[in-house]
Coordinates of C-alpha atoms (C1' of nucleotides) in Angstrom, one line a residue:
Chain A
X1 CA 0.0 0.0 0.0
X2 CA 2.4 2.8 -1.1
X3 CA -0.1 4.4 -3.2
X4 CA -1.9 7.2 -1.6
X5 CA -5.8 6.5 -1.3
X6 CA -8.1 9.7 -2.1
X7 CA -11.8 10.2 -1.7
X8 CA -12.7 9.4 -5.1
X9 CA -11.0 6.3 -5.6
X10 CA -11.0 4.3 -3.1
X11 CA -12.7 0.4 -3.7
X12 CA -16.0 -0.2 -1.2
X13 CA -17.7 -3.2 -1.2
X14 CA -20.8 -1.7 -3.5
X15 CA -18.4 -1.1 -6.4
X16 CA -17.4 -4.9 -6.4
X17 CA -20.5 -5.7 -8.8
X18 CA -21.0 -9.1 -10.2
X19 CA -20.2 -7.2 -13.3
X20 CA -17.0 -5.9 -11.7
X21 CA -16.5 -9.2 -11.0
X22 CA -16.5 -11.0 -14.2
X23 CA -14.0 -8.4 -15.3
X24 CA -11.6 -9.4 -12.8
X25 CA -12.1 -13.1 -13.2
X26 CA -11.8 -12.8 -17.0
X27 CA -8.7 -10.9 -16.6
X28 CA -7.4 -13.6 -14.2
X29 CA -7.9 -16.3 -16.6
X30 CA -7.0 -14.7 -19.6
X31 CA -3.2 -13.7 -17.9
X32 CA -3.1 -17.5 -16.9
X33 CA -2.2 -18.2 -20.3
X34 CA 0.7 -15.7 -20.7
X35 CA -0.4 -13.6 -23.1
X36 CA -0.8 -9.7 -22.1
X37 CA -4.5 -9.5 -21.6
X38 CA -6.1 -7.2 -24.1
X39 CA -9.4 -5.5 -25.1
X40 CA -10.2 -7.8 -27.8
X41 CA -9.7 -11.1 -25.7
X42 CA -11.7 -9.4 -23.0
X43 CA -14.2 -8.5 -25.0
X44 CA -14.8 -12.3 -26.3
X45 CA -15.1 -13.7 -23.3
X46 CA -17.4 -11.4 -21.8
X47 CA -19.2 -11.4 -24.7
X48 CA -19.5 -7.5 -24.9
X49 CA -18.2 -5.4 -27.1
X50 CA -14.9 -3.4 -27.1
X51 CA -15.9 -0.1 -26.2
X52 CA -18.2 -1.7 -23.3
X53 CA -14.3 -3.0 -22.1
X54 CA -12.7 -0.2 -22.1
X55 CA -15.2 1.9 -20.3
X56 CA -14.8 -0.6 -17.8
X57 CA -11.0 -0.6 -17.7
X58 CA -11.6 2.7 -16.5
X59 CA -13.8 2.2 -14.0
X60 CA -11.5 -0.5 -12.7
X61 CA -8.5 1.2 -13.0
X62 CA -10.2 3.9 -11.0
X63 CA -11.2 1.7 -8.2
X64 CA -7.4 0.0 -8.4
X65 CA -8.4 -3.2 -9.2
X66 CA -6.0 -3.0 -12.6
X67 CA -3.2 -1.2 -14.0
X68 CA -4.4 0.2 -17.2
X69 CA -2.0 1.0 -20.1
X70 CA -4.2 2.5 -22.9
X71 CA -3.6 0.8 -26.1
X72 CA -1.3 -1.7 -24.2
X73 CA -3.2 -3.7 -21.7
X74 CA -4.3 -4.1 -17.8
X75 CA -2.9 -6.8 -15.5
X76 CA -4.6 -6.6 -11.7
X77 CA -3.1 -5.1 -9.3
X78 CA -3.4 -7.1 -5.5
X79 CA -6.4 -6.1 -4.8
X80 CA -8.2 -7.3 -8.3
X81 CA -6.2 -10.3 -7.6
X82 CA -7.5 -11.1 -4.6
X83 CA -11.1 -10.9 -5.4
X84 CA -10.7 -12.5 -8.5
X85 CA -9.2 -15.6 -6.5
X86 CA -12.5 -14.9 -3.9
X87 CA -14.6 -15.5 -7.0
X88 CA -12.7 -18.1 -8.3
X89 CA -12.5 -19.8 -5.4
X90 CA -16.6 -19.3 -5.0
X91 CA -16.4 -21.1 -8.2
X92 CA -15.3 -24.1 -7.9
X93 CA -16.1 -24.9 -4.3
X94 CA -20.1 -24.7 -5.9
X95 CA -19.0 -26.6 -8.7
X96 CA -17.5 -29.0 -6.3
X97 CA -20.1 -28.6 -3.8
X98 CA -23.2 -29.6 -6.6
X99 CA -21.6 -32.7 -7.4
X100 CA -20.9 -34.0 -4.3
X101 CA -24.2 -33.1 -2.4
X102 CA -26.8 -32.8 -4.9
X103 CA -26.0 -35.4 -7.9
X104 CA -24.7 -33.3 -10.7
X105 CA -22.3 -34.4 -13.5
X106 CA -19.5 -32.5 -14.0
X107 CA -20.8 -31.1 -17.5
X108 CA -23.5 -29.4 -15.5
X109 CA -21.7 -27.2 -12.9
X110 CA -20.3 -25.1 -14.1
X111 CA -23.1 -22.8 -15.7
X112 CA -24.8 -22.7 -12.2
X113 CA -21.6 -21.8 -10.5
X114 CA -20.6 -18.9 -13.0
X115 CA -24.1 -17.4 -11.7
X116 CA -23.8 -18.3 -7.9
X117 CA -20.2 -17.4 -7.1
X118 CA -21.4 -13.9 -7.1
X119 CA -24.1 -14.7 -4.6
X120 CA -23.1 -16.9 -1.7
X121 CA -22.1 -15.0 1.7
X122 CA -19.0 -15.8 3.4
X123 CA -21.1 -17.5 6.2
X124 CA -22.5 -19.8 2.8
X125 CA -18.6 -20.4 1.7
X126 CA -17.4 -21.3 4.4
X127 CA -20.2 -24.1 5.4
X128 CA -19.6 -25.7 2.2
X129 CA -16.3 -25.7 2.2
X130 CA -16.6 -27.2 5.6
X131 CA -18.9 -30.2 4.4
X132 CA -16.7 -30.7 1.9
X133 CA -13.7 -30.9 4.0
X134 CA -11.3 -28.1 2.5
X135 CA -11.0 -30.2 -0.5
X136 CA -8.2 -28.3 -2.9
X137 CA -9.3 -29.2 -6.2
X138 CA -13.0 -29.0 -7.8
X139 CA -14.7 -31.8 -10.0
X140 CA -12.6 -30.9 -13.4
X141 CA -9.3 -30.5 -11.5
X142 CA -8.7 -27.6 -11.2
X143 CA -7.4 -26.1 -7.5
X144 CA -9.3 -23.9 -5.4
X145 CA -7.7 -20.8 -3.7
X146 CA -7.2 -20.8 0.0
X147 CA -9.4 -18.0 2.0
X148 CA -6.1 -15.9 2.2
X149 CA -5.8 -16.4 -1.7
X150 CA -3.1 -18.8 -2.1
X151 CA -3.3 -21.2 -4.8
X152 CA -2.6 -25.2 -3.7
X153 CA 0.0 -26.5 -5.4
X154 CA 0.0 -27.9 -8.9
X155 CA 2.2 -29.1 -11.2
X156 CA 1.8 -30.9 -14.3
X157 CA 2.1 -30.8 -18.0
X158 CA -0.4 -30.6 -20.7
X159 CA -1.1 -34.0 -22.5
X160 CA 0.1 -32.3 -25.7
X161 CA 3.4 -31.4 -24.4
X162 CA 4.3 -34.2 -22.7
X163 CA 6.9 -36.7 -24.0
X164 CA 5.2 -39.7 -25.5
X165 CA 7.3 -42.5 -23.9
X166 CA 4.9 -44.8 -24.0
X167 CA 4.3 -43.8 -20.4
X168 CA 1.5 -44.3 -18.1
X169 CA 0.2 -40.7 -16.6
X170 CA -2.5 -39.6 -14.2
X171 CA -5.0 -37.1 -15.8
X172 CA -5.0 -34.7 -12.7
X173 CA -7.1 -31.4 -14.6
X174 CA -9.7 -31.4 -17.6
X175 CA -9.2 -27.5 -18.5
X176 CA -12.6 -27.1 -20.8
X177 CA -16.1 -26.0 -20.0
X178 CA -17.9 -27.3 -22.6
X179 CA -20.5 -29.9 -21.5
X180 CA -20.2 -31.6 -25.0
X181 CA -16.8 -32.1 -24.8
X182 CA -17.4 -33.4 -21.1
X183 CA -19.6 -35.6 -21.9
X184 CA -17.4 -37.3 -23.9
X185 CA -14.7 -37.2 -21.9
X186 CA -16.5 -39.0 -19.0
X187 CA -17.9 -41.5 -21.6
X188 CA -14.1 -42.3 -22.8
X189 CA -13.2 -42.6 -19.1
X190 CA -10.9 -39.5 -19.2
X191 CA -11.9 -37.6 -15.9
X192 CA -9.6 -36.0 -13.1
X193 CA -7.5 -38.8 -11.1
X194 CA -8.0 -41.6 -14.1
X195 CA -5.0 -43.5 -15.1
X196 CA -4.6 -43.7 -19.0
X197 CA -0.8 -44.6 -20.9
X198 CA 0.1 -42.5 -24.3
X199 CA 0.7 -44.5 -27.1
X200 CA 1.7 -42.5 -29.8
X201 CA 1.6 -38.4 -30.4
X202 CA 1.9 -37.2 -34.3
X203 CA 4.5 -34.4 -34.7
X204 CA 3.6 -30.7 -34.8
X205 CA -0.3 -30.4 -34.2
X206 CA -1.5 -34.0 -35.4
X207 CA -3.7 -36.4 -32.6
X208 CA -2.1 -38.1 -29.8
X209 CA -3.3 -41.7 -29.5
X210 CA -3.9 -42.7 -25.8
X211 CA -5.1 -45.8 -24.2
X212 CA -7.9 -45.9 -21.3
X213 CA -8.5 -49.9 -19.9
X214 CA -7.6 -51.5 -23.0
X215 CA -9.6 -48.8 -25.8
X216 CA -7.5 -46.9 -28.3
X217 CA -8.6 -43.2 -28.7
X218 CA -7.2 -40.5 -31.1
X219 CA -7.7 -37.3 -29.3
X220 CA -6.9 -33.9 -31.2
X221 CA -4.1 -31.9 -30.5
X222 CA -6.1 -29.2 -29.0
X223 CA -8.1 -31.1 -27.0
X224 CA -5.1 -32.5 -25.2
X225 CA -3.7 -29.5 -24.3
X226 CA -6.3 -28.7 -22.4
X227 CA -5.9 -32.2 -20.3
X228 CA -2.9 -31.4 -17.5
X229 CA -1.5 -34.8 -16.4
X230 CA 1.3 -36.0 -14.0
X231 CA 3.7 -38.9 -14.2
X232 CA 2.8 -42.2 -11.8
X233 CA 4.7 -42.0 -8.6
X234 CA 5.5 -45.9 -7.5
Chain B
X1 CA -55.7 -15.0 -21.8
X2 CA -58.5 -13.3 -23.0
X3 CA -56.4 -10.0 -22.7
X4 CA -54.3 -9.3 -26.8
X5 CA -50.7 -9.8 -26.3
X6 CA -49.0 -6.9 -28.5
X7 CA -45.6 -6.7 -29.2
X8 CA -44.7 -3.8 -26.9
X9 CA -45.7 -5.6 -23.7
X10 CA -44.6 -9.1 -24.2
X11 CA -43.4 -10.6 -21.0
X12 CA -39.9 -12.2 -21.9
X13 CA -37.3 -14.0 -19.4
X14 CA -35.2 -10.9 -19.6
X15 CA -38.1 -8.2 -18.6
X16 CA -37.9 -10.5 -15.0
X17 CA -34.9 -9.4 -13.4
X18 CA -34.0 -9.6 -9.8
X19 CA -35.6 -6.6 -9.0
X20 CA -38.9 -7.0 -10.5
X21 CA -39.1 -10.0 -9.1
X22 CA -38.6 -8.2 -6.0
X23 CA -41.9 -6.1 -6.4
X24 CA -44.1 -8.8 -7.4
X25 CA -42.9 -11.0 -4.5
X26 CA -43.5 -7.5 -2.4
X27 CA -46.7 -7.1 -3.7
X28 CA -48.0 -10.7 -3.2
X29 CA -46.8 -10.6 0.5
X30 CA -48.7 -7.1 1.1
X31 CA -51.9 -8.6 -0.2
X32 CA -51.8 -11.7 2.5
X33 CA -52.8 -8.9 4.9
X34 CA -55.9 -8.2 3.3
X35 CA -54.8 -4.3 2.6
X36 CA -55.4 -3.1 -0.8
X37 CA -51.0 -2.9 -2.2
X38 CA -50.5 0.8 -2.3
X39 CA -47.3 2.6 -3.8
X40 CA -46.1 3.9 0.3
X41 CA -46.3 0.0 1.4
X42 CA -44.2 -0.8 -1.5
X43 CA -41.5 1.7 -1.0
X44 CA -41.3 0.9 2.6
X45 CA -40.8 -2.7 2.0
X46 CA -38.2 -2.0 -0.8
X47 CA -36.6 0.6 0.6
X48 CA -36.6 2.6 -1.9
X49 CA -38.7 6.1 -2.4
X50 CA -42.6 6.6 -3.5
X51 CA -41.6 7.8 -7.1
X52 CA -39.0 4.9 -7.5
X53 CA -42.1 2.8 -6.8
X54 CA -44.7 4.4 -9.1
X55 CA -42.4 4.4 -12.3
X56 CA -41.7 0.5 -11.6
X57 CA -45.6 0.2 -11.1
X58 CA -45.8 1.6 -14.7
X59 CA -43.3 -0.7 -15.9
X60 CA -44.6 -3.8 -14.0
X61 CA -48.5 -2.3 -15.8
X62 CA -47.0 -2.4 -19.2
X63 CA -45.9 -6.1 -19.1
X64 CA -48.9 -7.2 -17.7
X65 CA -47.8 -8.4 -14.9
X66 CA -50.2 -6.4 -12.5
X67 CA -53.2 -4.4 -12.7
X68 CA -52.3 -0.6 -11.4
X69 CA -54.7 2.1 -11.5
X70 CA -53.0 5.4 -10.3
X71 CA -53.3 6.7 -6.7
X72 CA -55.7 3.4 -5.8
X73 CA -53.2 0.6 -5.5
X74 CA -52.4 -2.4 -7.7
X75 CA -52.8 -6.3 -7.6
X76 CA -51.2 -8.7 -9.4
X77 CA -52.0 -10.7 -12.5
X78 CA -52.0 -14.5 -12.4
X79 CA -48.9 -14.0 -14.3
X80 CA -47.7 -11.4 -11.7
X81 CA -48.5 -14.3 -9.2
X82 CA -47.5 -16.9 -11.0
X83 CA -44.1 -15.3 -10.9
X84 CA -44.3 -14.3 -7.2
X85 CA -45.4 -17.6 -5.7
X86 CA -42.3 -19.4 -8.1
X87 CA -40.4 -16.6 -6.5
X88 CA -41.2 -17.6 -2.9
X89 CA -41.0 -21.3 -3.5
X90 CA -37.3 -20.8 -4.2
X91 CA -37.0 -18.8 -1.0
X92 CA -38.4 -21.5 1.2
X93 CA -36.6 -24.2 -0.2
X94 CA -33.5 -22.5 0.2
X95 CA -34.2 -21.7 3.6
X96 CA -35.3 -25.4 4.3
X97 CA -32.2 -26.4 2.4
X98 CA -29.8 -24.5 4.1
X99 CA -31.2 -25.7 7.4
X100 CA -31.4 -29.1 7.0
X101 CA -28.5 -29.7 4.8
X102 CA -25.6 -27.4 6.1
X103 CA -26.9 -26.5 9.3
X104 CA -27.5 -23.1 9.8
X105 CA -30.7 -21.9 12.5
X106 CA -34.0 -20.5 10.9
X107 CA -32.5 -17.2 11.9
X108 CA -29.9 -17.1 9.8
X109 CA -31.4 -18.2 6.5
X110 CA -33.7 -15.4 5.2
X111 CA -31.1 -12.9 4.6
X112 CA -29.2 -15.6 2.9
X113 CA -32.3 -16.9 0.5
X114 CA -33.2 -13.5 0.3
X115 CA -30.5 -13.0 -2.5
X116 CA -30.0 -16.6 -4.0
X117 CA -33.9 -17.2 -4.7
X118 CA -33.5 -15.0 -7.7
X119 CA -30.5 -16.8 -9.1
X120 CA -30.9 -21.1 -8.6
X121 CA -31.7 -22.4 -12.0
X122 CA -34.6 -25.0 -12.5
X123 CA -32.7 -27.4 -12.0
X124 CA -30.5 -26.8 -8.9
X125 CA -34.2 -25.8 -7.6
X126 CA -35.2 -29.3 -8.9
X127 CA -32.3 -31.3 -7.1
X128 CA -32.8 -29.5 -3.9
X129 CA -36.8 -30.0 -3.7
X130 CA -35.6 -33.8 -4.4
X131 CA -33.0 -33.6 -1.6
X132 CA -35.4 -32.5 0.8
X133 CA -38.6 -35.0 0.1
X134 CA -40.1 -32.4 -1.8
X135 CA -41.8 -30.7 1.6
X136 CA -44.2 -28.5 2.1
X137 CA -43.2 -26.3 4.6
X138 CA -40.1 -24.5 5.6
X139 CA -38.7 -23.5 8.7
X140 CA -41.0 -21.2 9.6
X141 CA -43.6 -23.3 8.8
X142 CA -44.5 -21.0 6.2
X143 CA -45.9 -23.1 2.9
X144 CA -44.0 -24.0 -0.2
X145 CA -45.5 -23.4 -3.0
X146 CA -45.7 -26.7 -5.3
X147 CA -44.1 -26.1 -8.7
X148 CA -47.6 -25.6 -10.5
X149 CA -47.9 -22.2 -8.5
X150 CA -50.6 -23.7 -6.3
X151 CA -50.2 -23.5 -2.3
X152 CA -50.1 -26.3 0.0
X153 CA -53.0 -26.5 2.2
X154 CA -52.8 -23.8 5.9
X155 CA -55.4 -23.5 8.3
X156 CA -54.5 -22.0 11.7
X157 CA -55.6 -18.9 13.9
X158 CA -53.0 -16.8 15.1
X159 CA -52.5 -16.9 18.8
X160 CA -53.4 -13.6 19.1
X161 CA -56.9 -13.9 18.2
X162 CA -57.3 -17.9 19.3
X163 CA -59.6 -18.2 22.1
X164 CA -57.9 -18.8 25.5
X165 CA -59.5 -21.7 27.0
X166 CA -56.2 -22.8 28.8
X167 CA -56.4 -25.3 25.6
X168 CA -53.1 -27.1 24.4
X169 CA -52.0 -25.9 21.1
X170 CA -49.5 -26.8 18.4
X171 CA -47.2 -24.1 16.6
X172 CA -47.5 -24.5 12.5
X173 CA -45.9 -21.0 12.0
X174 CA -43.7 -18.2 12.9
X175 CA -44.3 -15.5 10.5
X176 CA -41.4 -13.2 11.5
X177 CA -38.0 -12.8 9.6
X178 CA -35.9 -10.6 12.7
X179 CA -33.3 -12.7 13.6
X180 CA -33.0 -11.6 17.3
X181 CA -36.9 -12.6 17.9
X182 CA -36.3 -15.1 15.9
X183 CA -33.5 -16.1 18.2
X184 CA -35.6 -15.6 21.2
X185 CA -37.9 -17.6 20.5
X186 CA -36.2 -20.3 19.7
X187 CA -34.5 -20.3 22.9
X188 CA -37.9 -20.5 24.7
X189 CA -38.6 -23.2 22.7
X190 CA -41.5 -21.7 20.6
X191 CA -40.7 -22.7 17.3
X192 CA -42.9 -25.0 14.8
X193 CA -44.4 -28.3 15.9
X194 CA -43.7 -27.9 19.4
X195 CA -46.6 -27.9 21.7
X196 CA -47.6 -24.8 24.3
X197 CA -50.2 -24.0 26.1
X198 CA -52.1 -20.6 26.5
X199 CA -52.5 -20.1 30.2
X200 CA -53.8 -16.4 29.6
X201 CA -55.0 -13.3 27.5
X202 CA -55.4 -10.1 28.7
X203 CA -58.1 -7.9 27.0
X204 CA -57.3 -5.5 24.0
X205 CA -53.9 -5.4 23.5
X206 CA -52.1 -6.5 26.4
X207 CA -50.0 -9.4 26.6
X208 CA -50.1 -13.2 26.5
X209 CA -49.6 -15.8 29.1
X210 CA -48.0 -18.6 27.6
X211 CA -46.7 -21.8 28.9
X212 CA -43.8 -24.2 27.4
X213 CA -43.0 -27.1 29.5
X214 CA -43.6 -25.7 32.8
X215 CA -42.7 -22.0 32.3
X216 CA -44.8 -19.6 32.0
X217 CA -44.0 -16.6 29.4
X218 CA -45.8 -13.7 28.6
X219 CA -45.9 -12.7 25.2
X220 CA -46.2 -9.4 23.4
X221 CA -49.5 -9.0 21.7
X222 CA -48.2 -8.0 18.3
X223 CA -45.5 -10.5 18.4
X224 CA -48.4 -13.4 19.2
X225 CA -50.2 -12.4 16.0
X226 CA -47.3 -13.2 14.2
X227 CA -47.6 -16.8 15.4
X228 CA -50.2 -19.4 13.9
X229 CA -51.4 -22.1 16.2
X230 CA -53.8 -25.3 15.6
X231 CA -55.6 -27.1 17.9
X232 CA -54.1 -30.4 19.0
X233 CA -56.0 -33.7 17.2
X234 CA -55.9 -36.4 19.3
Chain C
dT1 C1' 10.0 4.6 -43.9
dT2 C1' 5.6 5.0 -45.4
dT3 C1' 1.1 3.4 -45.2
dA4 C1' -2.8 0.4 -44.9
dA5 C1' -5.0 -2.9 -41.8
dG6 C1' -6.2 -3.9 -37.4
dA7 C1' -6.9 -2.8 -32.6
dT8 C1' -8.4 0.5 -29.5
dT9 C1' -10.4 4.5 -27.8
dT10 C1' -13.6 8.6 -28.0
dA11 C1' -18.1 10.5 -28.7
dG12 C1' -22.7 10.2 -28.3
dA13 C1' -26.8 7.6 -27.2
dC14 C1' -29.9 4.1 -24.7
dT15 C1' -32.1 1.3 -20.8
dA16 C1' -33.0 0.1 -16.0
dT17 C1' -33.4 1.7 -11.7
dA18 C1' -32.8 5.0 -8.4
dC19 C1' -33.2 10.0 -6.5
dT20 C1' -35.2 15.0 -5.1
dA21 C1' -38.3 18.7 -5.7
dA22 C1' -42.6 20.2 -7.3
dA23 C1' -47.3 19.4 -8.9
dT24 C1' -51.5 16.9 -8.3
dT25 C1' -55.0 13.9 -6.3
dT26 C1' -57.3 11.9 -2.4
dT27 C1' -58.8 11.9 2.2
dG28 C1' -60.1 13.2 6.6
dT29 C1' -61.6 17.0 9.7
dG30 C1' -64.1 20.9 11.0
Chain D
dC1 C1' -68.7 20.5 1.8
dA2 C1' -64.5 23.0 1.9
dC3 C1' -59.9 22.8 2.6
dA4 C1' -55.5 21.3 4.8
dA5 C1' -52.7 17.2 5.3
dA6 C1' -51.2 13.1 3.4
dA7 C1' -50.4 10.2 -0.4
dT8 C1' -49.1 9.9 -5.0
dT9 C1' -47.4 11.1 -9.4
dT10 C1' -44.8 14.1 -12.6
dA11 C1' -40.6 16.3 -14.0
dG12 C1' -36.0 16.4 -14.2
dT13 C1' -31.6 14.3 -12.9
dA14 C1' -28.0 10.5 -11.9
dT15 C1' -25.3 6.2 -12.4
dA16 C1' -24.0 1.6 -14.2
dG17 C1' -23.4 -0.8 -18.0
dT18 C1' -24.3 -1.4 -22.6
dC19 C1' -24.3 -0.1 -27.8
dT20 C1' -22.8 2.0 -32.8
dA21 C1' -20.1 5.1 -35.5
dA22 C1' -16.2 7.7 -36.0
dA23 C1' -11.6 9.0 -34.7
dT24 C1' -7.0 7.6 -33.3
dC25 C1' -3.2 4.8 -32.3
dT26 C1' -0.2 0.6 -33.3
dT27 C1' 1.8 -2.6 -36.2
dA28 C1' 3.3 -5.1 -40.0
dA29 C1' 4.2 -5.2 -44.8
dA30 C1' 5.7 -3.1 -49.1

DNA sequence: TTTAAGATTTAGACTATACTAAATTTTGTG
DNA sequence: CACAAAATTTAGTATAGTCTAAATCTTAAA
């Protein structure tokens, strides 16, 4: 907090909209991939167009939730961090949280959650994280931030990247939304913690063969990036 | 629907936001008191001002979803009500839900439902009315509505107005949302289904002599009107 | 190194929901 | 039954978040 706080600026609870939000989140996930986050990327995956973004960059850099570089890009600053990892972490403990205690399949979650984790008090959080025992990981794999907005540990390498050694990995993350795609991934028997061995990969962007209990499945090379796998321990 | 549909004022999904919702679920619980609705009610119960409530009237008029004549009052259409009563079904359930399935108290759920009821999809509503046994009651003992917008059965007096023949009664309902009375009684052990007996009423407005397993409390008039009683069967 | 294409921002407008102050209608009292 | 008090509506304004069209900046290619 070296930055001097004036009247105008400063973030109150009533600015953080679910709108407000999405921005943060969106920003969040779009910087997980490297990239400098920019208006046009944002303005996909909010589904809004680019003027709507940058009228909200503004309003964010404002409340100092980003840094904003005009024509550059925005990365958040600690603060939009940290509620981004609140809403994150809101996220996936529904997600989590609907399979476990009310029957859902992990296609179905997630468009409930993206609604909810703007709702849920803190008393709500923290009784389902309690029934759920702390759990660090939600139904696809991916981890859940801690309340003081540390992320668990993970490591592992991308199906597509990983050297095709005829080696037997653990999936440990499905990083895709799309129930379709899901679907089909439960149906092959390619879920979080399943055990499958990678037969062959075709160079540059071709399909990567795997094996799950004995069936032989070509999966695309995008696809696979998307699945986050470790090596067997023992 | 003997009313012409037009294209100006067809009801879509999107015309229903949170807040309209809001007034039609306002409106419906106004009319249980047997008042004609009227636009200083409204604002008090929204907290919000007269003429924030008379341009929503307008809006509310123009999708048909109440009848509103200026300076009289307004009531709602059956597909104002239909709306309300789906409205307050998701409220109880939540409430119920939250009780029985994460354990909060009954004076801790309202705020809580208050906010999600607008935002469970049809399906989490679905899974949770499953979850529960599909009940009838929450715990206030206040009704569910069943999903065809109809009401579940009520019949009690309130134990305001029941006639004190030092009879034994049972407690169906608590119609109060405060938590610290709610709190209260809970702690005297007046909540719904248990059994009390009314030992005395003073005339007019004076208080009620009450007794719970051996002690004797004397109740507030106004808050005894807010409880609903039945005669013990049997 | 100029310039055209692409990305981004500015300008101006719209909708939903809220407000205050002023005008109007209804109601209750004398 | 007239008129003051109370309730309600009208008029005008504000804010959050969105849009389209036009202007401007950045970048990549000739």
């Amino acid at each position: 907090m070296t930055v001097a706080e004036n009247e105008i600026n400063k973030t109150t609870k009533q600015n953080i909209t679910p709108v407000v939000e999405d921005y943060l989140k969106a920003i969040y996930s779009l910087r997980q991939t490297g990239e400098t986050v920019r208006t046009a990327a944002l303005a996909v995956r909010l589904n809004v167009k680019p003027p709507t973004v940058t009228a909200m960059l503004k309003t964010l850099a404002d409340l100092n939730l980003i840094r904003y570089e005009p024509y550059r890009g925005v990365e958040l600053t600690e603060s939009g961090e940290q509620i981004a990892l609140e809403v994150v972490r809101h996220h996936r403990l529904i997600e989590l949280y609907l399979v476990e205690a009310l029957g859902f399949s992990w296609d179905e979650v997630h468009d409930e959650a993206e609604v909810l984790e703007h709702f849920i008090s803190e008393k709500l959080e923290a009784r389902i994280a309690d029934y759920l025992g702390n759990p660090t990981h939600d139904p696809h794999g991916d981890p859940i931030p801690n309340l003081d907005g540390t992320l668990p540990e993970t490591t592992a390498n991308t199906l597509a990247d990983f050297s095709p050694a005829a080696r037997e990995v653990r999936v440990v993350r499905v990083r895709d939304q799309n129930p379709d795609r899901l679907r089909y991934l439960s149906e092959i028997g390619l879920v979080p913690q399943s055990t499958i061995k990678i037969v062959a990969a075709e160079p540059f962007d071709g399909p990567i063969t795997i094996q799950i209990s004995k069936k032989k499945i070509a999966l695309d090379r995008q696809l696979a990036r998307l699945i986050l796998v470790e090596e067997m321990k023992g």
